[in-house]
mmCIF file of C-alpha atoms in Angstrom:
data_model
loop_
_atom_site.group_PDB
_atom_site.id
_atom_site.type_symbol
_atom_site.label_atom_id
_atom_site.label_comp_id
_atom_site.label_asym_id
_atom_site.label_seq_id
_atom_site.Cartn_x
_atom_site.Cartn_y
_atom_site.Cartn_z
ATOM 1 C CA MET G 43 26.309 0.906 18.344
ATOM 2 C CA THR G 44 22.960 -0.579 17.301
ATOM 3 C CA LEU G 45 20.975 1.666 14.983
ATOM 4 C CA SER G 46 17.549 2.592 16.366
ATOM 5 C CA VAL G 47 14.595 3.565 14.186
ATOM 6 C CA LEU G 48 11.267 5.011 15.338
ATOM 7 C CA THR G 49 8.646 4.261 12.673
ATOM 8 C CA LEU G 50 5.345 6.142 12.361
ATOM 9 C CA ALA G 51 2.793 3.780 10.777
ATOM 10 C CA ARG G 52 -0.797 4.758 11.389
ATOM 11 C CA THR G 53 -2.050 1.182 10.783
ATOM 12 C CA LEU G 54 -0.621 -2.343 10.581
ATOM 13 C CA PRO G 55 -1.924 -5.570 8.948
ATOM 14 C CA SER G 56 -3.314 -6.737 12.304
ATOM 15 C CA GLN G 57 -5.677 -3.738 12.143
ATOM 16 C CA ILE G 58 -6.401 -3.087 8.452
ATOM 17 C CA THR G 59 -5.601 -5.195 5.388
ATOM 18 C CA GLY G 60 -3.809 -3.188 2.720
ATOM 19 C CA GLY G 61 -0.592 -2.715 0.805
ATOM 20 C CA LEU G 62 0.553 0.218 2.957
ATOM 21 C CA GLU G 63 0.079 -1.833 6.106
ATOM 22 C CA GLU G 64 1.884 -4.878 4.687
ATOM 23 C CA SER G 65 4.793 -2.716 3.530
ATOM 24 C CA SER G 66 5.138 -0.905 6.860
ATOM 25 C CA TRP G 67 5.168 -4.109 8.863
ATOM 26 C CA ASN G 68 7.347 -6.230 6.585
ATOM 27 C CA LEU G 69 9.987 -3.524 6.323
ATOM 28 C CA ALA G 70 10.058 -3.043 10.105
ATOM 29 C CA ARG G 71 10.539 -6.710 10.887
ATOM 30 C CA SER G 72 13.114 -7.101 8.090
ATOM 31 C CA LEU G 73 15.100 -4.211 9.554
ATOM 32 C CA SER G 74 14.838 -5.884 12.951
ATOM 33 C CA SER G 75 16.272 -9.097 11.476
ATOM 34 C CA LEU G 76 19.247 -7.025 10.259
ATOM 35 C CA GLY G 77 19.964 -5.896 13.813
ATOM 36 C CA VAL G 78 18.092 -2.578 13.811
ATOM 37 C CA GLU G 79 16.327 -1.616 17.043
ATOM 38 C CA GLU G 80 12.889 -1.039 15.496
ATOM 39 C CA THR G 81 9.998 0.667 17.302
ATOM 40 C CA ILE G 82 6.606 1.431 15.724
ATOM 41 C CA LEU G 83 4.047 3.996 16.815
ATOM 42 C CA THR G 84 0.611 3.083 15.467
ATOM 43 C CA THR G 85 -3.101 3.449 16.198
ATOM 44 C CA SER G 86 -4.908 1.612 18.974
ATOM 45 C CA PHE G 87 -8.259 0.182 17.908
ATOM 46 C CA ARG G 88 -8.952 -0.929 21.486
ATOM 47 C CA GLY G 89 -9.552 2.463 23.091
ATOM 48 C CA GLN G 90 -6.447 2.188 25.267
ATOM 49 C CA SER G 91 -2.717 2.413 24.679
ATOM 50 C CA VAL G 92 -0.838 -0.894 24.531
ATOM 51 C CA VAL G 93 2.856 -1.763 24.222
ATOM 52 C CA ARG G 94 3.758 -5.159 22.805
ATOM 53 C CA LYS G 95 6.599 -6.908 21.005
ATOM 54 C CA GLU G 96 6.348 -9.050 17.879
ATOM 55 C CA ASP G 97 9.091 -10.454 15.614
ATOM 56 C CA GLY G 98 11.671 -8.334 17.427
ATOM 57 C CA VAL G 99 9.711 -5.100 16.838
ATOM 58 C CA THR G 100 8.398 -3.004 19.752
ATOM 59 C CA ILE G 101 4.885 -1.772 18.915
ATOM 60 C CA HIS G 102 3.187 1.110 20.722
ATOM 61 C CA GLU G 103 -0.533 1.278 19.946
ATOM 62 C CA LEU G 104 -1.689 4.814 20.784
ATOM 63 C CA ALA G 105 -5.193 5.601 22.059
ATOM 64 C CA TYR G 106 -5.550 9.088 20.591
ATOM 65 C CA VAL G 107 -8.875 8.961 18.731
ATOM 66 C CA PRO G 108 -11.446 11.355 20.273
ATOM 67 C CA GLY G 109 -14.472 9.563 21.691
ATOM 68 C CA ARG G 110 -16.823 11.341 19.289
ATOM 69 C CA LEU G 111 -14.965 9.812 16.321
ATOM 70 C CA ARG G 112 -14.562 6.203 17.443
ATOM 71 C CA SER G 113 -17.764 5.136 15.705
ATOM 72 C CA LYS G 114 -16.953 7.162 12.578
ATOM 73 C CA PRO G 115 -15.056 5.946 9.485
ATOM 74 C CA THR G 116 -11.356 5.541 10.228
ATOM 75 C CA TYR G 117 -10.302 8.186 7.701
ATOM 76 C CA ARG G 118 -11.697 10.713 10.205
ATOM 77 C CA TRP G 119 -9.050 9.540 12.703
ATOM 78 C CA TRP G 120 -5.901 10.109 10.685
ATOM 79 C CA PRO G 121 -5.563 13.916 11.046
ATOM 80 C CA TYR G 122 -4.947 13.317 14.769
ATOM 81 C CA PHE G 123 -2.240 10.669 14.394
ATOM 82 C CA ALA G 124 0.858 12.789 13.695
ATOM 83 C CA ARG G 125 0.428 15.130 16.666
ATOM 84 C CA ALA G 126 -0.503 12.252 18.968
ATOM 85 C CA ALA G 127 2.609 10.295 17.960
ATOM 86 C CA ALA G 128 4.890 13.297 18.580
ATOM 87 C CA SER G 129 3.289 14.031 21.968
ATOM 88 C CA TYR G 130 3.555 10.374 22.986
ATOM 89 C CA ALA G 131 7.243 10.191 22.031
ATOM 90 C CA ARG G 132 7.974 13.431 23.880
ATOM 91 C CA ASP G 133 6.095 12.404 27.040
ATOM 92 C CA LEU G 134 7.873 9.034 27.199
ATOM 93 C CA GLY G 135 11.253 10.515 26.303
ATOM 94 C CA LEU G 136 11.678 8.071 23.423
ATOM 95 C CA SER G 137 14.998 8.275 21.614
ATOM 96 C CA ALA G 138 16.110 7.110 18.181
ATOM 97 C CA ASP G 139 18.805 7.578 15.578
ATOM 98 C CA ILE G 140 16.214 7.914 12.789
ATOM 99 C CA ILE G 141 12.535 8.784 12.569
ATOM 100 C CA HIS G 142 10.877 6.947 9.670
ATOM 101 C CA THR G 143 7.394 8.042 8.695
ATOM 102 C CA GLN G 144 5.298 5.779 6.464
ATOM 103 C CA SER G 145 3.375 8.479 4.582
ATOM 104 C CA LEU G 146 3.530 12.048 5.830
ATOM 105 C CA TYR G 147 3.035 12.031 9.607
ATOM 106 C CA ALA G 148 6.229 13.781 10.743
ATOM 107 C CA ASN G 149 4.903 17.316 11.246
ATOM 108 C CA GLY G 150 4.901 17.113 15.060
ATOM 109 C CA PHE G 151 8.461 15.763 15.145
ATOM 110 C CA LEU G 152 9.700 18.445 12.766
ATOM 111 C CA GLU G 153 8.884 21.051 15.410
ATOM 112 C CA PHE G 154 11.195 19.543 18.045
ATOM 113 C CA PRO G 155 14.238 21.795 18.566
ATOM 114 C CA ALA G 156 16.510 18.722 18.705
ATOM 115 C CA ARG G 157 15.505 15.717 16.671
ATOM 116 C CA PRO G 158 17.053 12.839 14.714
ATOM 117 C CA PRO G 159 17.061 12.854 10.901
ATOM 118 C CA ILE G 160 13.642 12.100 9.404
ATOM 119 C CA LEU G 161 13.056 9.843 6.399
ATOM 120 C CA ALA G 162 9.624 9.894 4.740
ATOM 121 C CA THR G 163 8.428 6.953 2.661
ATOM 122 C CA VAL G 164 5.781 8.339 0.302
ATOM 123 C CA HIS G 165 3.113 5.972 -1.052
ATOM 124 C CA GLY G 166 1.011 8.598 -2.823
ATOM 125 C CA THR G 167 0.043 12.265 -2.868
ATOM 126 C CA PRO G 168 -3.126 14.141 -1.847
ATOM 127 C CA ARG G 169 -3.843 15.186 -5.441
ATOM 128 C CA GLY G 170 -3.254 11.667 -6.711
ATOM 129 C CA ASP G 171 -5.736 10.235 -4.199
ATOM 130 C CA TYR G 172 -8.222 13.016 -5.012
ATOM 131 C CA TYR G 173 -8.230 12.634 -8.777
ATOM 132 C CA GLY G 174 -7.743 8.878 -8.504
ATOM 133 C CA GLY G 175 -11.097 8.257 -6.890
ATOM 134 C CA ALA G 176 -12.062 10.406 -3.900
ATOM 135 C CA ARG G 177 -13.588 13.182 -6.021
ATOM 136 C CA THR G 178 -15.594 10.820 -8.227
ATOM 137 C CA LYS G 179 -16.849 8.877 -5.208
ATOM 138 C CA LEU G 180 -18.133 11.997 -3.455
ATOM 139 C CA ILE G 181 -19.821 13.375 -6.583
ATOM 140 C CA LYS G 182 -21.664 10.066 -7.013
ATOM 141 C CA GLU G 183 -22.852 10.310 -3.413
ATOM 142 C CA VAL G 184 -23.975 13.960 -3.256
ATOM 143 C CA GLY G 185 -23.896 15.424 -6.787
ATOM 144 C CA VAL G 186 -21.501 17.831 -8.433
ATOM 145 C CA VAL G 187 -22.961 21.065 -6.971
ATOM 146 C CA HIS G 188 -23.034 19.960 -3.319
ATOM 147 C CA PRO G 189 -21.009 22.138 -0.870
ATOM 148 C CA ARG G 190 -19.096 19.052 0.257
ATOM 149 C CA VAL G 191 -17.506 18.807 -3.201
ATOM 150 C CA LEU G 192 -16.078 22.309 -2.844
ATOM 151 C CA TYR G 193 -15.024 21.600 0.735
ATOM 152 C CA GLN G 194 -13.245 18.432 -0.399
ATOM 153 C CA TYR G 195 -11.360 20.356 -3.081
ATOM 154 C CA PHE G 196 -10.104 22.957 -0.609
ATOM 155 C CA ALA G 197 -9.217 20.174 1.850
ATOM 156 C CA VAL G 198 -7.000 18.627 -0.833
ATOM 157 C CA VAL G 199 -5.403 22.018 -1.509
ATOM 158 C CA GLY G 200 -4.658 22.292 2.211
ATOM 159 C CA ALA G 201 -3.320 18.740 2.408
ATOM 160 C CA THR G 202 -1.074 19.409 -0.580
ATOM 161 C CA TYR G 203 0.293 22.534 1.107
ATOM 162 C CA ARG G 204 1.028 20.573 4.301
ATOM 163 C CA ALA G 205 2.654 17.758 2.313
ATOM 164 C CA LYS G 206 4.837 20.280 0.484
ATOM 165 C CA LYS G 207 5.907 21.785 3.798
ATOM 166 C CA GLN G 208 6.844 18.393 5.297
ATOM 167 C CA LEU G 209 8.696 17.304 2.180
ATOM 168 C CA ARG G 210 10.664 20.552 2.290
ATOM 169 C CA ASP G 211 11.838 19.877 5.851
ATOM 170 C CA VAL G 212 12.509 16.116 6.028
ATOM 171 C CA ASP G 213 16.038 14.817 5.519
ATOM 172 C CA ALA G 214 15.336 11.996 3.040
ATOM 173 C CA ILE G 215 12.405 11.078 0.776
ATOM 174 C CA VAL G 216 11.680 7.546 -0.463
ATOM 175 C CA PRO G 217 8.837 7.412 -3.009
ATOM 176 C CA VAL G 218 7.718 3.847 -3.689
ATOM 177 C CA SER G 219 7.663 4.293 -7.467
ATOM 178 C CA GLN G 220 8.866 6.624 -10.186
ATOM 179 C CA ASN G 221 5.355 7.939 -10.793
ATOM 180 C CA VAL G 222 5.087 8.936 -7.112
ATOM 181 C CA ALA G 223 8.542 10.548 -7.305
ATOM 182 C CA GLU G 224 7.426 12.682 -10.240
ATOM 183 C CA ALA G 225 4.300 13.823 -8.378
ATOM 184 C CA LEU G 226 5.926 14.885 -5.079
ATOM 185 C CA PRO G 227 4.548 18.378 -4.350
ATOM 186 C CA GLY G 228 7.230 21.050 -4.124
ATOM 187 C CA VAL G 229 10.135 18.647 -4.654
ATOM 188 C CA PRO G 230 12.226 19.549 -7.719
ATOM 189 C CA ARG G 231 13.483 16.931 -10.166
ATOM 190 C CA GLY G 232 16.960 15.809 -9.200
ATOM 191 C CA ASP G 233 16.557 16.585 -5.485
ATOM 192 C CA PRO G 234 19.428 14.575 -3.883
ATOM 193 C CA ARG G 235 17.210 13.609 -0.942
ATOM 194 C CA VAL G 236 14.980 11.466 -3.205
ATOM 195 C CA VAL G 237 15.714 7.748 -3.643
ATOM 196 C CA VAL G 238 13.055 5.449 -5.148
ATOM 197 C CA ILE G 239 12.697 2.149 -3.283
ATOM 198 C CA PRO G 240 9.724 0.001 -4.358
ATOM 199 C CA ASN G 241 7.478 -2.000 -2.114
ATOM 200 C CA GLY G 242 8.268 -5.675 -1.696
ATOM 201 C CA ILE G 243 6.992 -9.015 -0.477
ATOM 202 C CA ASP G 244 7.878 -11.603 2.130
ATOM 203 C CA PRO G 245 8.777 -14.773 0.150
ATOM 204 C CA THR G 246 7.627 -17.013 3.014
ATOM 205 C CA ASP G 247 4.039 -15.842 2.366
ATOM 206 C CA PHE G 248 4.186 -17.217 -1.186
ATOM 207 C CA PRO G 249 5.328 -20.859 -1.272
ATOM 208 C CA TRP G 250 5.455 -22.280 -4.776
ATOM 209 C CA ILE G 251 2.553 -24.418 -5.932
ATOM 210 C CA GLU G 252 1.778 -25.548 -9.467
ATOM 211 C CA ARG G 253 -1.226 -23.916 -11.106
ATOM 212 C CA GLY G 254 -3.085 -27.202 -11.546
ATOM 213 C CA GLU G 255 -2.651 -28.102 -7.893
ATOM 214 C CA ALA G 256 -3.794 -24.622 -6.808
ATOM 215 C CA ARG G 257 -6.891 -24.877 -8.991
ATOM 216 C CA GLU G 258 -7.748 -28.298 -7.629
ATOM 217 C CA SER G 259 -7.455 -26.938 -4.089
ATOM 218 C CA LEU G 260 -9.816 -24.078 -4.964
ATOM 219 C CA GLY G 261 -12.275 -26.154 -6.964
ATOM 220 C CA LEU G 262 -11.470 -24.429 -10.261
ATOM 221 C CA SER G 263 -11.415 -26.223 -13.581
ATOM 222 C CA ASN G 264 -7.974 -26.790 -15.033
ATOM 223 C CA ASN G 265 -9.297 -25.694 -18.443
ATOM 224 C CA ALA G 266 -10.869 -22.431 -17.276
ATOM 225 C CA THR G 267 -9.489 -18.984 -18.120
ATOM 226 C CA VAL G 268 -9.217 -17.346 -14.693
ATOM 227 C CA LEU G 269 -9.090 -13.590 -14.166
ATOM 228 C CA LEU G 270 -8.280 -12.490 -10.623
ATOM 229 C CA PHE G 271 -8.678 -9.355 -8.519
ATOM 230 C CA ILE G 272 -7.347 -9.234 -4.945
ATOM 231 C CA GLY G 273 -7.315 -5.985 -3.006
ATOM 232 C CA ARG G 274 -9.247 -3.514 -0.961
ATOM 233 C CA MET G 275 -12.737 -3.237 -2.371
ATOM 234 C CA GLU G 276 -12.873 0.402 -3.432
ATOM 235 C CA GLU G 277 -14.686 1.557 -6.554
ATOM 236 C CA SER G 278 -11.532 3.449 -7.607
ATOM 237 C CA LYS G 279 -9.693 0.121 -7.915
ATOM 238 C CA GLY G 280 -11.765 -0.516 -11.046
ATOM 239 C CA VAL G 281 -13.041 -3.932 -10.051
ATOM 240 C CA GLY G 282 -16.487 -3.076 -11.442
ATOM 241 C CA LEU G 283 -14.942 -2.586 -14.886
ATOM 242 C CA LEU G 284 -13.903 -6.230 -14.924
ATOM 243 C CA LEU G 285 -17.543 -7.222 -15.415
ATOM 244 C CA ASN G 286 -17.488 -5.393 -18.763
ATOM 245 C CA ALA G 287 -14.459 -7.405 -19.851
ATOM 246 C CA LEU G 288 -16.057 -10.629 -18.628
ATOM 247 C CA ARG G 289 -19.038 -10.100 -20.910
ATOM 248 C CA ALA G 290 -16.689 -9.684 -23.875
ATOM 249 C CA ILE G 291 -14.558 -12.738 -22.990
ATOM 250 C CA PRO G 292 -17.119 -15.543 -22.570
ATOM 251 C CA GLU G 293 -14.510 -18.233 -21.877
ATOM 252 C CA ALA G 294 -13.261 -16.438 -18.725
ATOM 253 C CA ILE G 295 -14.315 -16.556 -15.086
ATOM 254 C CA LEU G 296 -13.617 -13.774 -12.609
ATOM 255 C CA VAL G 297 -12.491 -14.379 -9.022
ATOM 256 C CA VAL G 298 -12.701 -11.373 -6.700
ATOM 257 C CA ALA G 299 -11.221 -11.339 -3.187
ATOM 258 C CA GLY G 300 -11.007 -8.524 -0.664
ATOM 259 C CA ALA G 301 -12.927 -6.416 1.810
ATOM 260 C CA GLY G 302 -13.932 -2.770 1.820
ATOM 261 C CA PRO G 303 -16.822 -0.351 1.241
ATOM 262 C CA TYR G 304 -17.363 -1.442 -2.369
ATOM 263 C CA LEU G 305 -17.804 -5.141 -1.556
ATOM 264 C CA GLU G 306 -21.599 -5.096 -1.133
ATOM 265 C CA PRO G 307 -22.229 -2.693 -4.047
ATOM 266 C CA PHE G 308 -20.097 -4.978 -6.209
ATOM 267 C CA ARG G 309 -22.108 -8.029 -5.104
ATOM 268 C CA THR G 310 -25.281 -6.201 -6.147
ATOM 269 C CA LEU G 311 -23.759 -5.141 -9.458
ATOM 270 C CA ALA G 312 -22.483 -8.644 -10.224
ATOM 271 C CA ALA G 313 -25.834 -10.236 -9.324
ATOM 272 C CA LYS G 314 -27.526 -8.173 -12.059
ATOM 273 C CA ASP G 315 -24.865 -8.861 -14.679
ATOM 274 C CA PRO G 316 -25.486 -11.439 -17.448
ATOM 275 C CA SER G 317 -22.127 -13.035 -16.610
ATOM 276 C CA VAL G 318 -23.019 -13.544 -12.927
ATOM 277 C CA SER G 319 -22.543 -17.324 -13.176
ATOM 278 C CA ARG G 320 -18.888 -16.715 -14.039
ATOM 279 C CA VAL G 321 -18.151 -14.462 -11.052
ATOM 280 C CA ARG G 322 -16.874 -15.776 -7.715
ATOM 281 C CA ILE G 323 -16.751 -13.303 -4.824
ATOM 282 C CA LEU G 324 -14.718 -14.619 -1.909
ATOM 283 C CA GLY G 325 -14.604 -11.668 0.477
ATOM 284 C CA PRO G 326 -11.467 -11.072 2.552
ATOM 285 C CA VAL G 327 -8.540 -13.470 2.165
ATOM 286 C CA ARG G 328 -5.053 -13.453 3.618
ATOM 287 C CA LYS G 329 -3.149 -16.722 3.939
ATOM 288 C CA GLU G 330 -4.928 -18.267 0.949
ATOM 289 C CA ARG G 331 -3.968 -15.553 -1.499
ATOM 290 C CA PHE G 332 -0.885 -17.404 -2.799
ATOM 291 C CA LEU G 333 -3.246 -20.155 -4.019
ATOM 292 C CA LEU G 334 -5.416 -17.630 -5.841
ATOM 293 C CA TYR G 335 -2.449 -15.935 -7.509
ATOM 294 C CA SER G 336 -1.077 -19.292 -8.646
ATOM 295 C CA ALA G 337 -4.440 -20.461 -9.984
ATOM 296 C CA ALA G 338 -5.015 -17.334 -12.084
ATOM 297 C CA ASP G 339 -4.099 -16.846 -15.728
ATOM 298 C CA LEU G 340 -4.037 -13.083 -15.240
ATOM 299 C CA PHE G 341 -4.158 -10.687 -12.302
ATOM 300 C CA CYS G 342 -6.202 -7.548 -13.093
ATOM 301 C CA LEU G 343 -5.908 -4.112 -11.464
ATOM 302 C CA PRO G 344 -7.636 -1.412 -13.569
ATOM 303 C CA SER G 345 -7.194 1.178 -10.812
ATOM 304 C CA ARG G 346 -7.473 4.950 -11.298
ATOM 305 C CA ASN G 347 -4.571 5.747 -8.989
ATOM 306 C CA GLU G 348 -1.855 3.779 -7.205
ATOM 307 C CA GLY G 349 1.566 4.268 -5.695
ATOM 308 C CA GLN G 350 3.211 0.899 -6.214
ATOM 309 C CA PRO G 351 0.653 -1.865 -5.571
ATOM 310 C CA VAL G 352 1.946 -4.788 -3.540
ATOM 311 C CA SER G 353 -0.703 -7.033 -5.120
ATOM 312 C CA LEU G 354 1.079 -6.822 -8.493
ATOM 313 C CA LEU G 355 4.314 -8.077 -6.926
ATOM 314 C CA GLU G 356 2.438 -10.814 -5.073
ATOM 315 C CA ALA G 357 0.837 -12.063 -8.298
ATOM 316 C CA MET G 358 4.182 -12.071 -10.115
ATOM 317 C CA ALA G 359 5.812 -13.888 -7.189
ATOM 318 C CA MET G 360 3.514 -16.769 -8.107
ATOM 319 C CA GLY G 361 4.468 -16.432 -11.788
ATOM 320 C CA THR G 362 1.245 -14.742 -12.871
ATOM 321 C CA PRO G 363 1.411 -11.773 -15.291
ATOM 322 C CA VAL G 364 -0.746 -8.711 -14.682
ATOM 323 C CA ALA G 365 -3.031 -6.277 -16.493
ATOM 324 C CA THR G 366 -3.071 -2.718 -15.162
ATOM 325 C CA SER G 367 -4.324 0.693 -16.233
ATOM 326 C CA ARG G 368 -0.917 2.398 -15.879
ATOM 327 C CA PRO G 369 2.727 1.347 -15.409
ATOM 328 C CA TRP G 370 2.644 1.149 -11.608
ATOM 329 C CA LEU G 371 5.482 -1.396 -11.646
ATOM 330 C CA PRO G 372 9.275 -1.143 -11.439
ATOM 331 C CA ARG G 373 10.888 -1.072 -14.869
ATOM 332 C CA GLU G 374 12.218 -4.637 -14.639
ATOM 333 C CA LEU G 375 8.686 -6.031 -14.394
ATOM 334 C CA LEU G 376 7.001 -4.079 -17.179
ATOM 335 C CA PRO G 377 7.632 -6.828 -19.797
ATOM 336 C CA PHE G 378 5.388 -9.097 -17.725
ATOM 337 C CA SER G 379 2.418 -6.735 -17.727
ATOM 338 C CA ALA G 380 -0.254 -5.517 -20.133
ATOM 339 C CA ILE G 381 -0.979 -1.814 -19.641
ATOM 340 C CA GLY G 382 -3.792 0.437 -20.836
ATOM 341 C CA THR G 383 -7.046 2.106 -19.841
ATOM 342 C CA ASP G 384 -9.270 0.269 -22.360
ATOM 343 C CA ILE G 385 -10.035 -2.737 -20.198
ATOM 344 C CA GLU G 386 -11.064 -5.419 -22.715
ATOM 345 C CA PRO G 387 -8.051 -5.201 -25.075
ATOM 346 C CA VAL G 388 -5.688 -4.918 -22.104
ATOM 347 C CA ILE G 389 -7.030 -8.125 -20.606
ATOM 348 C CA ARG G 390 -6.886 -9.888 -23.965
ATOM 349 C CA ALA G 391 -3.241 -8.771 -24.312
ATOM 350 C CA GLY G 392 -2.560 -9.983 -20.793
ATOM 351 C CA LEU G 393 -4.095 -13.394 -21.487
ATOM 352 C CA LYS G 394 -1.953 -13.702 -24.616
ATOM 353 C CA LEU G 395 1.098 -12.781 -22.522
ATOM 354 C CA SER G 396 0.201 -15.418 -19.925
ATOM 355 C CA GLN G 397 0.585 -18.140 -22.565
ATOM 356 C CA SER G 398 4.232 -17.271 -23.187
ATOM 357 C CA VAL G 399 5.522 -16.221 -19.756
ATOM 358 C CA ASN G 400 7.827 -18.636 -17.966
ATOM 359 C CA ARG G 401 6.183 -18.517 -14.559
ATOM 360 C CA LEU G 402 9.208 -19.790 -12.654
ATOM 361 C CA ASP G 403 11.505 -17.223 -14.280
ATOM 362 C CA LEU G 404 9.111 -14.435 -13.352
ATOM 363 C CA ARG G 405 8.895 -15.753 -9.801
ATOM 364 C CA ARG G 406 12.681 -15.892 -9.432
ATOM 365 C CA LEU G 407 13.019 -12.280 -10.617
ATOM 366 C CA VAL G 408 10.487 -10.991 -8.082
ATOM 367 C CA LEU G 409 11.802 -13.018 -5.152
ATOM 368 C CA ASP G 410 15.385 -11.967 -5.860
ATOM 369 C CA ARG G 411 14.864 -8.253 -6.479
ATOM 370 C CA PHE G 412 11.750 -7.344 -4.492
ATOM 371 C CA ASN G 413 11.994 -9.297 -1.252
ATOM 372 C CA TRP G 414 11.898 -7.230 1.931
ATOM 373 C CA ASN G 415 15.277 -8.404 3.226
ATOM 374 C CA ARG G 416 16.991 -6.921 0.180
ATOM 375 C CA LEU G 417 14.904 -3.735 0.246
ATOM 376 C CA ALA G 418 15.573 -3.317 3.988
ATOM 377 C CA ARG G 419 19.292 -3.189 3.197
ATOM 378 C CA ASP G 420 18.596 -0.326 0.768
ATOM 379 C CA TYR G 421 16.834 1.543 3.577
ATOM 380 C CA LEU G 422 19.624 0.706 5.998
ATOM 381 C CA THR G 423 22.158 2.310 3.658
ATOM 382 C CA ILE G 424 20.161 5.559 3.671
ATOM 383 C CA PHE G 425 19.753 5.435 7.463
ATOM 384 C CA GLN G 426 23.495 5.006 7.918
ATOM 385 C CA ASN G 427 24.251 7.898 5.570
ATOM 386 C CA LEU G 428 21.835 10.134 7.484
ATOM 387 C CA THR G 429 23.425 9.315 10.837
ATOM 388 C CA SER G 430 27.045 9.422 9.697
ATOM 389 C CA ASN G 431 27.477 12.977 11.004
ATOM 390 C CA SER G 432 25.810 12.307 14.347
ATOM 391 C CA ALA G 433 26.356 9.076 16.249
ATOM 392 C CA ARG G 434 24.293 9.891 19.332
ATOM 393 C CA ARG G 435 20.616 9.255 19.666
ATOM 394 C CA GLN G 436 18.260 12.183 19.958
ATOM 395 C CA ALA G 437 15.479 12.270 22.519
ATOM 396 C CA MET G 438 12.185 13.742 21.326
ATOM 397 C CA ARG G 439 11.748 16.433 23.969
#
């Protein structure tokens, strides 16, 4: 019998660009290519529910956002997603062998008296997101004594409690990195439900191109020292810190690509910086990112908090070493990274590393170990173990 999986993914790459979205979608279509009957419940940005099929995956876009919130920032939508997904599945009588929630959106399904096993892929924790940037961002906006700061703290306490409750009740937990595994609220070390499976990449998105050819295509000098940031433009990603390093490394240029709330503030900051002539801000990119990774000497991510950033794998898939603030990477890739919170020496160490790394060897390692087809098989093994005691599908009623 074909295995069926119902995936809860609040957003997909067609809606929002980000590592979580890329991971959710690439895993789903890789599972589909392995013969899994894959269905995704996600958010409708059109104001009406839509059902469509793409790459063998059935996608239900749910129109659940209250009218009063449709013009508000999208983070105001997400508290409604889990309940809406459970109600939608119940009303349609959807059935599946496994429920797979990307992040913790299974609370509605956990209340069903008869349900399939639930696997939760965990990309981060409420406390990690809070201390990794949300708290600092709010304090900058309203000041440390504003009531919203206290409200935010108690909201994180509540979110942590709800996460702990879900993690207690799900049947399997897949953190995307060891650091996420160690931060799971309420989950003891050695819990047999926990299996770390990292994020991955789709090799077809990253065709090989020599660095010189990539630079020529982008209009970059072959002799330049190129630092690169690609990602969502959030202040917590640390992209503003790269200007400090640029001032201390006069031979380098900085290329920044991505969209998000920090894009315009970063433009303003860069325009006032003495090194402004050595900064290139490209805005959002997607298909061209393999060229940027290949052209760079070093990919830089001085972020305050991450789960397991897909951008690091993407850079290494093009043979480019990375500089990060913490060891966000799988163990096998740590030798190809410079790690530390003092940005200038970390980047200098990364540039030194880039002179000795065999780019093709690094590429082969990433494409072999961290491609989604291989990682999908790891998930499939867990799915099969979860369903081994129950072969029939469960309807969510």
